[in-house]
């Protein structure tokens, strides 16, 4: 099963880039945020296992994005951990311009057959957050390894927001806070 997933990911990664930010907006790659979630999603560049939070990275350096969740409600809240591809939709801007995804894997992950395979996957894990509990729940890297969300980032000022799915494979997304960082020579 793992071999099939890895082969599928490698084939999908080799497909041509998705296209413009207009395509992302038109097709829902930039979904509307969920407004009534009891879970707050927070991101940071660095932190957790990656050492201190950072806002400056050198050209070509891996940028770790640590994802935390906080239960703002007064009841236990459930969330799922499945895969970065199904649960995360980063939105990266440079000089206020949305940078399009390098991969079209998100388009493939949004297809019904992929969603159903994800829903049947043994990799899904359900977790709970108690009222007012905060926890680091996940992370991903902006780099050319793993899911290459973006092309290599040149020197500049960047803003990142994450749309995070609370359910495993489908459903609404919750908008995180915005983080800013710089790429330096």
Coordinates of N, CA, C and O in Angstrom, one line a residue:
X1 N 0.8 -1.2 0.0 CA 0.0 0.0 0.0 C 0.9 1.3 0.0 O 0.6 2.2 -0.7
X2 N 1.9 1.3 0.8 CA 2.8 2.4 0.9 C 3.5 2.6 -0.4 O 3.7 3.7 -0.9
X3 N 3.9 1.5 -1.0 CA 4.6 1.6 -2.3 C 3.7 2.2 -3.4 O 4.1 3.0 -4.2
X4 N 2.4 1.8 -3.4 CA 1.5 2.4 -4.3 C 1.3 3.9 -4.1 O 1.3 4.6 -5.1
X5 N 1.2 4.3 -2.9 CA 1.1 5.7 -2.6 C 2.3 6.5 -3.0 O 2.2 7.6 -3.6
X6 N 3.5 5.9 -2.8 CA 4.7 6.6 -3.2 C 4.8 6.7 -4.7 O 5.2 7.7 -5.3
X7 N 4.5 5.6 -5.4 CA 4.5 5.6 -6.9 C 3.5 6.6 -7.4 O 3.8 7.4 -8.3
X8 N 2.3 6.7 -6.8 CA 1.3 7.7 -7.3 C 1.8 9.1 -7.1 O 1.7 9.9 -7.9
X9 N 2.4 9.3 -5.9 CA 2.9 10.7 -5.6 C 4.0 11.0 -6.6 O 4.1 12.2 -7.1
X10 N 4.9 10.1 -6.9 CA 6.0 10.4 -7.8 C 5.5 10.7 -9.2 O 5.9 11.6 -9.9
X11 N 4.5 10.0 -9.7 CA 3.9 10.2 -11.0 C 3.2 11.6 -11.0 O 3.3 12.4 -11.9
X12 N 2.4 11.9 -10.0 CA 1.7 13.2 -9.9 C 2.7 14.3 -9.8 O 2.4 15.4 -10.4
X13 N 3.8 14.2 -9.1 CA 4.8 15.2 -9.0 C 5.4 15.5 -10.3 O 5.9 16.7 -10.6
X14 N 5.4 14.6 -11.2 CA 6.1 14.8 -12.5 C 5.2 15.5 -13.5 O 5.6 15.9 -14.6
X15 N 3.9 15.6 -13.2 CA 3.0 16.3 -14.1 C 3.3 17.8 -14.2 O 3.9 18.3 -13.2
X16 N 2.9 18.5 -15.2 CA 3.2 19.9 -15.3 C 2.5 20.7 -14.2 O 1.5 20.3 -13.6
X17 N 3.1 21.9 -14.0 CA 2.5 22.8 -13.0 C 1.1 23.1 -13.2 O 0.6 23.1 -14.3
X18 N 0.4 23.5 -12.1 CA -1.0 23.7 -12.2 C -1.4 24.9 -13.0 O -2.5 25.0 -13.5
X19 N -0.6 26.0 -13.0 CA -1.0 27.2 -13.7 C -1.0 28.3 -12.8 O -0.4 28.4 -11.8
X20 N -1.9 29.3 -13.2 CA -1.9 30.6 -12.5 C -2.7 30.6 -11.2 O -3.4 29.7 -10.9
X21 N -2.5 31.7 -10.5 CA -3.3 31.9 -9.3 C -4.7 32.0 -9.6 O -5.6 31.7 -8.9
X22 N -5.0 32.5 -10.8 CA -6.4 32.7 -11.3 C -7.1 31.3 -11.3 O -8.2 31.1 -10.9
X23 N -6.3 30.3 -11.8 CA -6.8 28.9 -11.8 C -7.1 28.4 -10.4 O -8.1 27.8 -10.1
X24 N -6.2 28.7 -9.5 CA -6.4 28.3 -8.1 C -7.7 28.9 -7.5 O -8.5 28.3 -6.9
X25 N -7.9 30.2 -7.8 CA -9.1 30.9 -7.3 C -10.3 30.3 -8.0 O -11.4 30.1 -7.3
X26 N -10.3 30.1 -9.3 CA -11.5 29.7 -10.0 C -11.9 28.3 -9.7 O -13.1 28.0 -9.6
X27 N -10.9 27.4 -9.4 CA -11.3 26.0 -9.2 C -11.4 25.6 -7.7 O -11.6 24.5 -7.4
X28 N -11.3 26.6 -6.9 CA -11.5 26.3 -5.4 C -10.2 25.8 -4.7 O -10.3 25.4 -3.6
X29 N -9.1 25.9 -5.4 CA -7.8 25.6 -4.7 C -7.6 26.6 -3.5 O -6.8 26.4 -2.6
X30 N -8.3 27.7 -3.6 CA -8.3 28.7 -2.5 C -9.8 28.7 -2.0 O -10.6 29.5 -2.4
X31 N -10.1 27.8 -1.1 CA -11.4 27.7 -0.6 C -11.8 28.8 0.4 O -11.0 29.4 1.0
X32 N -13.1 29.0 0.5 CA -13.6 29.9 1.5 C -13.3 29.3 2.9 O -13.5 28.1 3.1
X33 N -13.0 30.2 3.8 CA -12.7 29.7 5.2 C -14.0 29.3 5.9 O -15.0 29.8 5.6
X34 N -13.8 28.4 6.9 CA -14.9 28.0 7.7 C -15.0 29.0 8.8 O -14.0 29.3 9.5
X35 N -16.2 29.5 9.1 CA -16.3 30.6 10.1 C -16.8 30.1 11.5 O -16.6 30.7 12.5
X36 N -17.4 28.9 11.5 CA -18.0 28.4 12.8 C -17.2 27.3 13.4 O -17.8 26.5 14.2
X37 N -16.0 27.1 13.1 CA -15.2 26.0 13.7 C -14.8 26.3 15.1 O -14.5 27.5 15.4
X38 N -14.9 25.3 16.0 CA -14.4 25.6 17.4 C -12.9 25.4 17.4 O -12.3 25.6 18.5
X39 N -12.3 25.0 16.3 CA -10.8 24.8 16.3 C -10.1 25.9 15.6 O -10.5 26.3 14.5
X40 N -9.2 26.5 16.3 CA -8.4 27.6 15.7 C -7.1 27.0 15.2 O -6.4 26.2 15.9
X41 N -6.7 27.3 14.0 CA -5.5 26.8 13.3 C -4.4 27.9 13.4 O -4.7 29.0 13.0
X42 N -3.2 27.6 13.8 CA -2.1 28.5 13.9 C -0.9 27.9 13.3 O -0.6 26.8 13.5
X43 N -0.2 28.7 12.5 CA 1.0 28.3 11.9 C 2.2 29.2 12.3 O 2.0 30.3 12.7
X44 N 3.4 28.6 12.2 CA 4.6 29.3 12.5 C 5.7 28.8 11.6 O 5.7 27.6 11.2
X45 N 6.6 29.6 11.2 CA 7.8 29.1 10.4 C 8.9 28.8 11.4 O 9.5 29.6 12.0
X46 N 9.0 27.5 11.6 CA 9.9 27.0 12.6 C 9.1 26.7 13.8 O 7.9 26.6 13.8
X47 N 9.9 26.4 14.9 CA 9.2 26.0 16.2 C 9.1 24.5 16.2 O 9.5 23.8 15.3
X48 N 8.5 24.0 17.3 CA 8.4 22.6 17.5 C 9.7 21.9 17.4 O 10.7 22.3 18.0
X49 N 9.8 20.8 16.6 CA 11.0 20.1 16.4 C 12.0 20.8 15.6 O 13.2 20.4 15.5
X50 N 11.7 22.0 15.0 CA 12.6 22.7 14.2 C 13.3 23.8 14.9 O 13.9 24.7 14.2
X51 N 13.3 23.8 16.2 CA 14.0 24.9 16.9 C 13.2 26.1 17.0 O 11.9 26.0 16.9
X52 N 13.8 27.3 17.2 CA 13.0 28.5 17.4 C 12.3 28.9 16.1 O 12.7 28.6 15.0
X53 N 11.2 29.7 16.3 CA 10.5 30.3 15.2 C 11.4 31.2 14.5 O 12.2 32.0 15.2
X54 N 11.4 31.2 13.2 CA 12.3 32.1 12.4 C 11.5 32.9 11.4 O 10.4 32.4 10.9
X55 N 12.0 34.0 11.0 CA 11.3 34.8 10.0 C 12.3 35.1 8.8 O 11.9 35.9 7.9
X56 N 13.5 34.6 8.9 CA 14.5 34.9 7.8 C 15.1 33.5 7.4 O 15.6 32.8 8.3
X57 N 15.1 33.3 6.1 CA 15.7 32.1 5.6 C 16.6 32.4 4.4 O 16.3 33.4 3.7
X58 N 17.6 31.6 4.2 CA 18.5 31.9 3.0 C 17.9 31.2 1.8 O 17.1 30.2 1.9
X59 N 18.2 31.8 0.6 CA 17.8 31.2 -0.7 C 18.1 29.7 -0.7 O 19.2 29.3 -0.3
X60 N 17.1 28.8 -1.0 CA 17.3 27.4 -1.1 C 17.2 26.7 0.3 O 17.1 25.4 0.3
X61 N 17.0 27.4 1.4 CA 16.9 26.8 2.7 C 15.4 26.3 2.8 O 14.5 26.9 2.3
X62 N 15.3 25.1 3.4 CA 14.0 24.5 3.7 C 13.3 25.4 4.7 O 13.8 25.9 5.7
X63 N 12.0 25.7 4.5 CA 11.2 26.5 5.4 C 10.1 25.6 6.1 O 9.1 25.2 5.5
X64 N 10.4 25.2 7.3 CA 9.4 24.4 8.0 C 8.2 25.2 8.5 O 8.3 26.3 9.0
X65 N 7.0 24.6 8.3 CA 5.8 25.3 8.7 C 5.2 24.3 9.8 O 4.8 23.2 9.4
X66 N 5.1 24.8 11.0 CA 4.5 24.0 12.1 C 3.1 24.4 12.3 O 2.7 25.6 12.3
X67 N 2.2 23.4 12.4 CA 0.8 23.6 12.5 C 0.3 23.3 13.9 O 0.5 22.1 14.3
X68 N -0.4 24.2 14.5 CA -1.0 24.0 15.9 C -2.5 24.1 15.8 O -3.0 24.9 14.9
X69 N -3.2 23.5 16.7 CA -4.6 23.7 16.8 C -5.0 23.9 18.2 O -4.4 23.4 19.1
X70 N -6.0 24.8 18.4 CA -6.5 25.1 19.7 C -8.0 24.9 19.7 O -8.7 25.4 18.8
X71 N -8.6 24.2 20.7 CA -10.0 24.1 20.8 C -10.5 25.3 21.6 O -10.3 25.5 22.7
X72 N -11.3 26.2 20.8 CA -11.8 27.4 21.4 C -13.2 27.1 22.1 O -13.7 28.0 22.8
X73 N -13.7 25.9 21.9 CA -15.1 25.6 22.4 C -15.1 25.1 23.8 O -14.0 24.9 24.5
X74 N -16.2 24.8 24.3 CA -16.4 24.3 25.7 C -16.7 22.8 25.7 O -16.9 22.2 26.7
X75 N -16.6 22.1 24.5 CA -16.7 20.7 24.4 C -15.5 20.1 23.7 O -14.8 20.8 23.0
X76 N -15.3 18.8 23.9 CA -14.2 18.1 23.2 C -14.4 18.3 21.7 O -15.5 18.1 21.2
X77 N -13.3 18.6 21.0 CA -13.3 18.8 19.5 C -12.5 17.7 18.9 O -11.4 17.3 19.4
X78 N -13.0 17.1 17.8 CA -12.3 16.0 17.1 C -11.7 16.6 15.9 O -12.3 17.5 15.2
X79 N -10.5 16.1 15.5 CA -9.9 16.4 14.2 C -9.2 15.1 13.7 O -9.0 14.2 14.5
X80 N -8.8 15.1 12.5 CA -8.2 14.0 11.9 C -6.8 14.4 11.3 O -6.6 15.5 10.9
X81 N -5.9 13.4 11.3 CA -4.7 13.5 10.7 C -4.7 12.5 9.6 O -4.8 11.3 9.8
X82 N -4.5 12.9 8.3 CA -4.4 12.0 7.2 C -3.1 12.3 6.5 O -2.0 11.9 6.9
X83 N -3.1 13.1 5.4 CA -1.9 13.5 4.7 C -1.9 14.9 4.4 O -3.0 15.6 4.3
X84 N -0.7 15.5 4.3 CA -0.6 16.9 4.0 C -1.3 17.3 2.8 O -1.9 18.4 2.7
X85 N -1.3 16.5 1.8 CA -1.9 16.8 0.5 C -3.4 17.0 0.6 O -4.0 17.8 0.0
X86 N -4.1 16.2 1.4 CA -5.5 16.3 1.6 C -5.9 17.3 2.6 O -7.0 17.9 2.5
X87 N -5.1 17.6 3.6 CA -5.5 18.5 4.6 C -5.0 19.9 4.5 O -5.5 20.8 5.1
X88 N -3.9 20.2 3.7 CA -3.3 21.5 3.7 C -3.5 22.1 2.3 O -3.3 21.5 1.3
X89 N -3.8 23.4 2.3 CA -3.8 24.2 1.1 C -3.1 25.6 1.5 O -3.7 26.5 1.8
X90 N -1.7 25.6 1.4 CA -1.0 26.8 1.7 C -1.3 27.9 0.6 O -1.6 27.5 -0.5
X91 N -1.3 29.1 1.0 CA -1.5 30.2 0.1 C -0.3 31.2 0.4 O -0.2 31.8 1.4
X92 N 0.7 31.2 -0.5 CA 1.9 31.9 -0.4 C 1.9 33.1 -1.3 O 1.5 33.0 -2.5
X93 N 2.2 34.3 -0.8 CA 2.2 35.5 -1.6 C 3.6 36.2 -1.5 O 4.2 36.2 -0.4
X94 N 4.0 36.7 -2.6 CA 5.2 37.5 -2.6 C 4.8 38.9 -3.2 O 4.2 38.9 -4.3
X95 N 5.1 39.9 -2.5 CA 4.7 41.3 -2.9 C 3.2 41.3 -3.3 O 2.8 41.8 -4.3
X96 N 2.4 40.7 -2.4 CA 0.9 40.6 -2.6 C 0.4 39.8 -3.7 O -0.8 39.8 -4.0
X97 N 1.3 39.2 -4.5 CA 0.9 38.3 -5.6 C 0.9 36.8 -5.2 O 1.9 36.3 -4.7
X98 N -0.2 36.2 -5.4 CA -0.3 34.8 -5.1 C 0.6 34.0 -6.0 O 0.6 34.1 -7.2
X99 N 1.4 33.1 -5.4 CA 2.3 32.2 -6.1 C 1.6 30.9 -6.4 O 1.1 30.3 -5.5
X100 N 1.5 30.5 -7.7 CA 0.7 29.3 -8.0 C 1.5 28.1 -7.5 O 2.7 28.1 -7.4
X101 N 0.8 27.0 -7.2 CA 1.4 25.8 -6.8 C 2.3 25.2 -8.0 O 1.9 25.4 -9.2
X102 N 3.4 24.6 -7.7 CA 4.2 24.0 -8.6 C 3.6 22.6 -9.1 O 3.8 22.2 -10.2
X103 N 2.9 22.0 -8.2 CA 2.3 20.7 -8.4 C 0.8 20.8 -8.7 O 0.2 21.7 -8.2
X104 N 0.3 19.8 -9.4 CA -1.1 19.8 -9.6 C -1.7 18.6 -8.8 O -2.8 18.2 -9.0
X105 N -0.9 18.2 -7.8 CA -1.4 17.1 -6.9 C -2.7 17.5 -6.2 O -3.5 16.6 -5.9
X106 N -2.8 18.7 -5.9 CA -4.1 19.2 -5.1 C -5.3 18.9 -6.0 O -6.3 18.5 -5.5
X107 N -5.1 19.2 -7.3 CA -6.3 18.9 -8.2 C -6.6 17.4 -8.2 O -7.8 17.1 -8.2
X108 N -5.6 16.6 -8.2 CA -5.8 15.2 -8.2 C -6.4 14.7 -6.9 O -7.3 13.8 -6.9
X109 N -6.0 15.3 -5.8 CA -6.5 14.9 -4.5 C -7.9 15.3 -4.3 O -8.6 14.7 -3.5
X110 N -8.4 16.3 -5.0 CA -9.8 16.7 -4.9 C -10.8 15.9 -5.7 O -12.0 16.1 -5.7
X111 N -10.2 14.9 -6.5 CA -11.1 14.1 -7.3 C -11.8 13.0 -6.4 O -11.2 12.6 -5.4
X112 N -13.0 12.7 -6.7 CA -13.8 11.8 -5.9 C -13.1 10.4 -5.6 O -13.1 10.0 -4.5
X113 N -12.5 9.8 -6.6 CA -11.8 8.5 -6.4 C -10.7 8.7 -5.4 O -10.5 7.8 -4.6
X114 N -9.9 9.7 -5.5 CA -8.8 10.0 -4.5 C -9.3 10.2 -3.1 O -8.8 9.7 -2.1
X115 N -10.4 10.9 -3.0 CA -11.0 11.2 -1.7 C -11.5 9.9 -1.1 O -11.3 9.6 0.1
X116 N -12.1 9.0 -1.9 CA -12.6 7.7 -1.4 C -11.5 6.8 -0.9 O -11.6 6.2 0.1
X117 N -10.4 6.8 -1.7 CA -9.2 6.0 -1.3 C -8.7 6.6 0.1 O -8.3 5.8 0.9
X118 N -8.6 7.9 0.2 CA -8.2 8.5 1.4 C -9.1 8.1 2.6 O -8.6 7.7 3.7
X119 N -10.4 8.2 2.4 CA -11.3 7.8 3.5 C -11.2 6.4 3.9 O -11.5 6.1 5.0
X120 N -10.8 5.5 3.0 CA -10.6 4.1 3.3 C -9.2 3.8 3.9 O -9.0 2.7 4.4
X121 N -8.3 4.7 3.9 CA -6.9 4.5 4.2 C -6.8 4.2 5.7 O -7.4 4.8 6.6
X122 N -5.9 3.3 6.0 CA -5.6 3.0 7.4 C -4.7 4.1 8.0 O -4.5 4.1 9.2
X123 N -4.2 5.0 7.2 CA -3.3 6.1 7.7 C -4.0 7.2 8.4 O -3.4 8.0 9.1
X124 N -5.4 7.2 8.3 CA -6.1 8.2 9.0 C -6.1 8.0 10.5 O -6.3 6.9 10.9
X125 N -5.9 9.0 11.3 CA -5.9 8.9 12.7 C -6.8 10.1 13.3 O -6.6 11.2 13.0
X126 N -7.7 9.7 14.1 CA -8.6 10.7 14.7 C -8.0 11.0 16.1 O -7.6 10.2 16.9
X127 N -8.1 12.3 16.4 CA -7.5 12.9 17.6 C -8.6 13.8 18.3 O -9.6 14.2 17.6
X128 N -8.4 14.1 19.6 CA -9.3 15.0 20.3 C -8.5 16.1 20.9 O -7.4 15.9 21.4
X129 N -9.1 17.2 21.0 CA -8.6 18.4 21.8 C -9.7 18.7 22.8 O -10.8 18.9 22.5
X130 N -9.2 18.8 24.1 CA -10.1 19.2 25.2 C -10.4 20.7 25.1 O -9.6 21.4 24.4
X131 N -11.4 21.2 25.7 CA -11.6 22.6 25.7 C -10.4 23.4 26.1 O -9.7 23.0 27.1
X132 N -10.1 24.4 25.4 CA -9.0 25.3 25.6 C -7.6 24.7 25.5 O -6.6 25.3 25.8
X133 N -7.5 23.5 25.0 CA -6.3 22.8 24.8 C -5.7 23.2 23.4 O -6.4 23.3 22.4
X134 N -4.4 23.4 23.4 CA -3.6 23.7 22.2 C -2.5 22.6 22.0 O -2.0 22.1 23.0
X135 N -2.3 22.3 20.8 CA -1.3 21.2 20.5 C -0.7 21.4 19.1 O -1.4 21.8 18.2
X136 N 0.6 21.1 19.0 CA 1.2 21.0 17.7 C 0.7 19.7 17.1 O 0.8 18.7 17.7
X137 N 0.1 19.8 15.9 CA -0.6 18.6 15.3 C 0.1 18.1 14.0 O -0.1 17.0 13.6
X138 N 0.8 19.0 13.3 CA 1.4 18.6 12.0 C 2.4 19.6 11.6 O 2.6 20.6 12.2
X139 N 3.0 19.3 10.5 CA 4.0 20.3 9.9 C 4.2 19.9 8.4 O 3.8 18.8 8.0
X140 N 4.7 20.8 7.6 CA 5.1 20.5 6.3 C 6.3 21.5 6.0 O 6.5 22.4 6.8
X141 N 7.0 21.2 4.9 CA 8.1 22.1 4.5 C 7.9 22.7 3.2 O 7.3 22.1 2.3
X142 N 8.2 24.0 3.1 CA 8.3 24.6 1.8 C 9.7 24.4 1.3 O 10.7 25.0 1.8
X143 N 9.9 23.4 0.4 CA 11.2 23.0 -0.2 C 11.0 22.3 -1.4 O 9.8 22.1 -1.9
X144 N 12.0 21.8 -2.0 CA 11.9 21.0 -3.2 C 11.9 19.5 -2.9 O 11.9 18.7 -3.8
X145 N 11.8 19.2 -1.7 CA 11.7 17.7 -1.3 C 10.3 17.5 -0.8 O 9.6 18.4 -0.4
X146 N 9.9 16.2 -0.9 CA 8.5 15.9 -0.5 C 7.5 16.5 -1.5 O 7.7 16.4 -2.7
X147 N 6.5 17.1 -1.0 CA 5.5 17.8 -1.9 C 6.1 19.2 -2.2 O 6.3 20.0 -1.3
X148 N 6.5 19.3 -3.4 CA 7.1 20.6 -3.8 C 5.9 21.6 -4.2 O 5.5 21.7 -5.3
X149 N 5.4 22.2 -3.1 CA 4.3 23.1 -3.3 C 4.7 24.3 -4.3 O 3.8 24.7 -5.1
X150 N 5.9 24.8 -4.1 CA 6.3 26.0 -4.9 C 7.6 25.9 -5.5 O 8.4 25.1 -5.1
X151 N 7.9 26.6 -6.6 CA 9.2 26.6 -7.2 C 10.2 27.2 -6.1 O 9.8 27.8 -5.1
X152 N 11.5 27.1 -6.4 CA 12.5 27.7 -5.5 C 12.2 29.2 -5.3 O 11.9 29.9 -6.2
X153 N 12.2 29.6 -4.0 CA 11.8 31.0 -3.7 C 13.0 32.0 -3.8 O 14.0 31.7 -3.2
X154 N 12.8 33.0 -4.6 CA 13.9 34.0 -4.7 C 13.9 35.0 -3.5 O 12.9 34.9 -2.7
X155 N 14.9 35.8 -3.4 CA 15.0 36.8 -2.4 C 13.7 37.6 -2.4 O 13.2 38.0 -3.5
X156 N 13.1 37.9 -1.2 CA 11.9 38.7 -1.2 C 11.2 38.6 0.1 O 11.6 37.8 1.0
X157 N 10.1 39.3 0.2 CA 9.2 39.3 1.4 C 8.0 38.4 1.1 O 7.3 38.6 0.0
X158 N 7.6 37.5 2.0 CA 6.5 36.5 1.7 C 5.5 36.6 2.9 O 5.9 36.8 4.0
X159 N 4.3 36.2 2.5 CA 3.2 36.1 3.5 C 2.6 34.7 3.2 O 2.3 34.3 2.0
X160 N 2.3 33.9 4.3 CA 1.8 32.6 4.1 C 0.6 32.5 5.0 O 0.6 32.8 6.2
X161 N -0.5 31.9 4.5 CA -1.7 31.5 5.2 C -2.0 30.1 4.8 O -1.7 29.7 3.7
X162 N -2.4 29.3 5.8 CA -2.8 27.9 5.5 C -4.3 27.7 5.7 O -4.9 28.1 6.6
X163 N -4.8 27.1 4.7 CA -6.2 26.6 4.8 C -6.1 25.1 5.2 O -5.4 24.3 4.5
X164 N -6.6 24.8 6.4 CA -6.4 23.4 6.9 C -7.7 22.7 7.1 O -8.7 23.2 7.6
X165 N -7.8 21.5 6.5 CA -9.0 20.7 6.6 C -8.9 20.0 8.0 O -7.9 19.4 8.4
X166 N -10.0 20.1 8.8 CA -10.1 19.4 10.1 C -10.5 18.0 9.9 O -10.0 17.1 10.7
X167 N -11.3 17.7 8.9 CA -11.7 16.3 8.6 C -10.5 15.7 7.9 O -9.6 16.3 7.4
X168 N -10.6 14.4 7.7 CA -9.5 13.6 7.1 C -9.2 14.0 5.6 O -8.1 14.3 5.2
X169 N -10.2 13.9 4.8 CA -10.0 13.9 3.3 C -10.8 14.8 2.5 O -10.6 15.1 1.3
X170 N -11.9 15.4 3.1 CA -12.8 16.3 2.4 C -13.5 17.2 3.4 O -13.3 17.0 4.6
X171 N -14.2 18.1 2.9 CA -14.9 19.0 3.8 C -14.3 20.4 3.9 O -13.3 20.7 3.2
X172 N -14.9 21.2 4.7 CA -14.5 22.6 4.8 C -13.1 22.7 5.4 O -12.5 21.8 6.0
X173 N -12.5 23.9 5.1 CA -11.1 24.2 5.6 C -11.2 25.4 6.5 O -12.1 26.3 6.4
X174 N -10.3 25.5 7.4 CA -10.2 26.6 8.4 C -9.0 27.4 8.1 O -7.9 26.8 7.8
X175 N -9.1 28.7 8.0 CA -8.0 29.6 7.7 C -7.2 29.9 8.9 O -7.7 30.2 10.0
X176 N -5.8 29.7 8.8 CA -4.9 30.0 9.9 C -4.6 31.5 9.9 O -5.1 32.3 9.1
X177 N -3.7 31.8 10.9 CA -3.2 33.1 11.0 C -2.2 33.4 9.8 O -1.9 32.4 9.1
X178 N -1.8 34.6 9.6 CA -0.8 34.9 8.5 C 0.5 35.0 9.1 O 0.7 35.7 10.2
X179 N 1.5 34.4 8.5 CA 2.9 34.6 8.9 C 3.7 35.2 7.8 O 3.4 35.0 6.6
X180 N 4.7 36.0 8.2 CA 5.5 36.7 7.2 C 7.0 36.2 7.4 O 7.4 35.9 8.5
X181 N 7.7 36.1 6.3 CA 9.1 35.8 6.4 C 9.8 36.3 5.2 O 9.2 36.8 4.2
X182 N 11.1 36.4 5.3 CA 12.0 36.9 4.2 C 12.9 35.8 3.7 O 13.4 35.0 4.5
X183 N 13.2 35.9 2.5 CA 14.3 35.1 1.9 C 15.4 36.0 1.6 O 15.2 37.0 0.9
X184 N 16.6 35.7 2.1 CA 17.7 36.5 1.9 C 18.8 35.8 1.1 O 18.8 34.5 1.1
X185 N 19.8 36.5 0.5 CA 20.8 35.8 -0.3 C 21.7 34.9 0.6 O 21.8 35.0 1.8

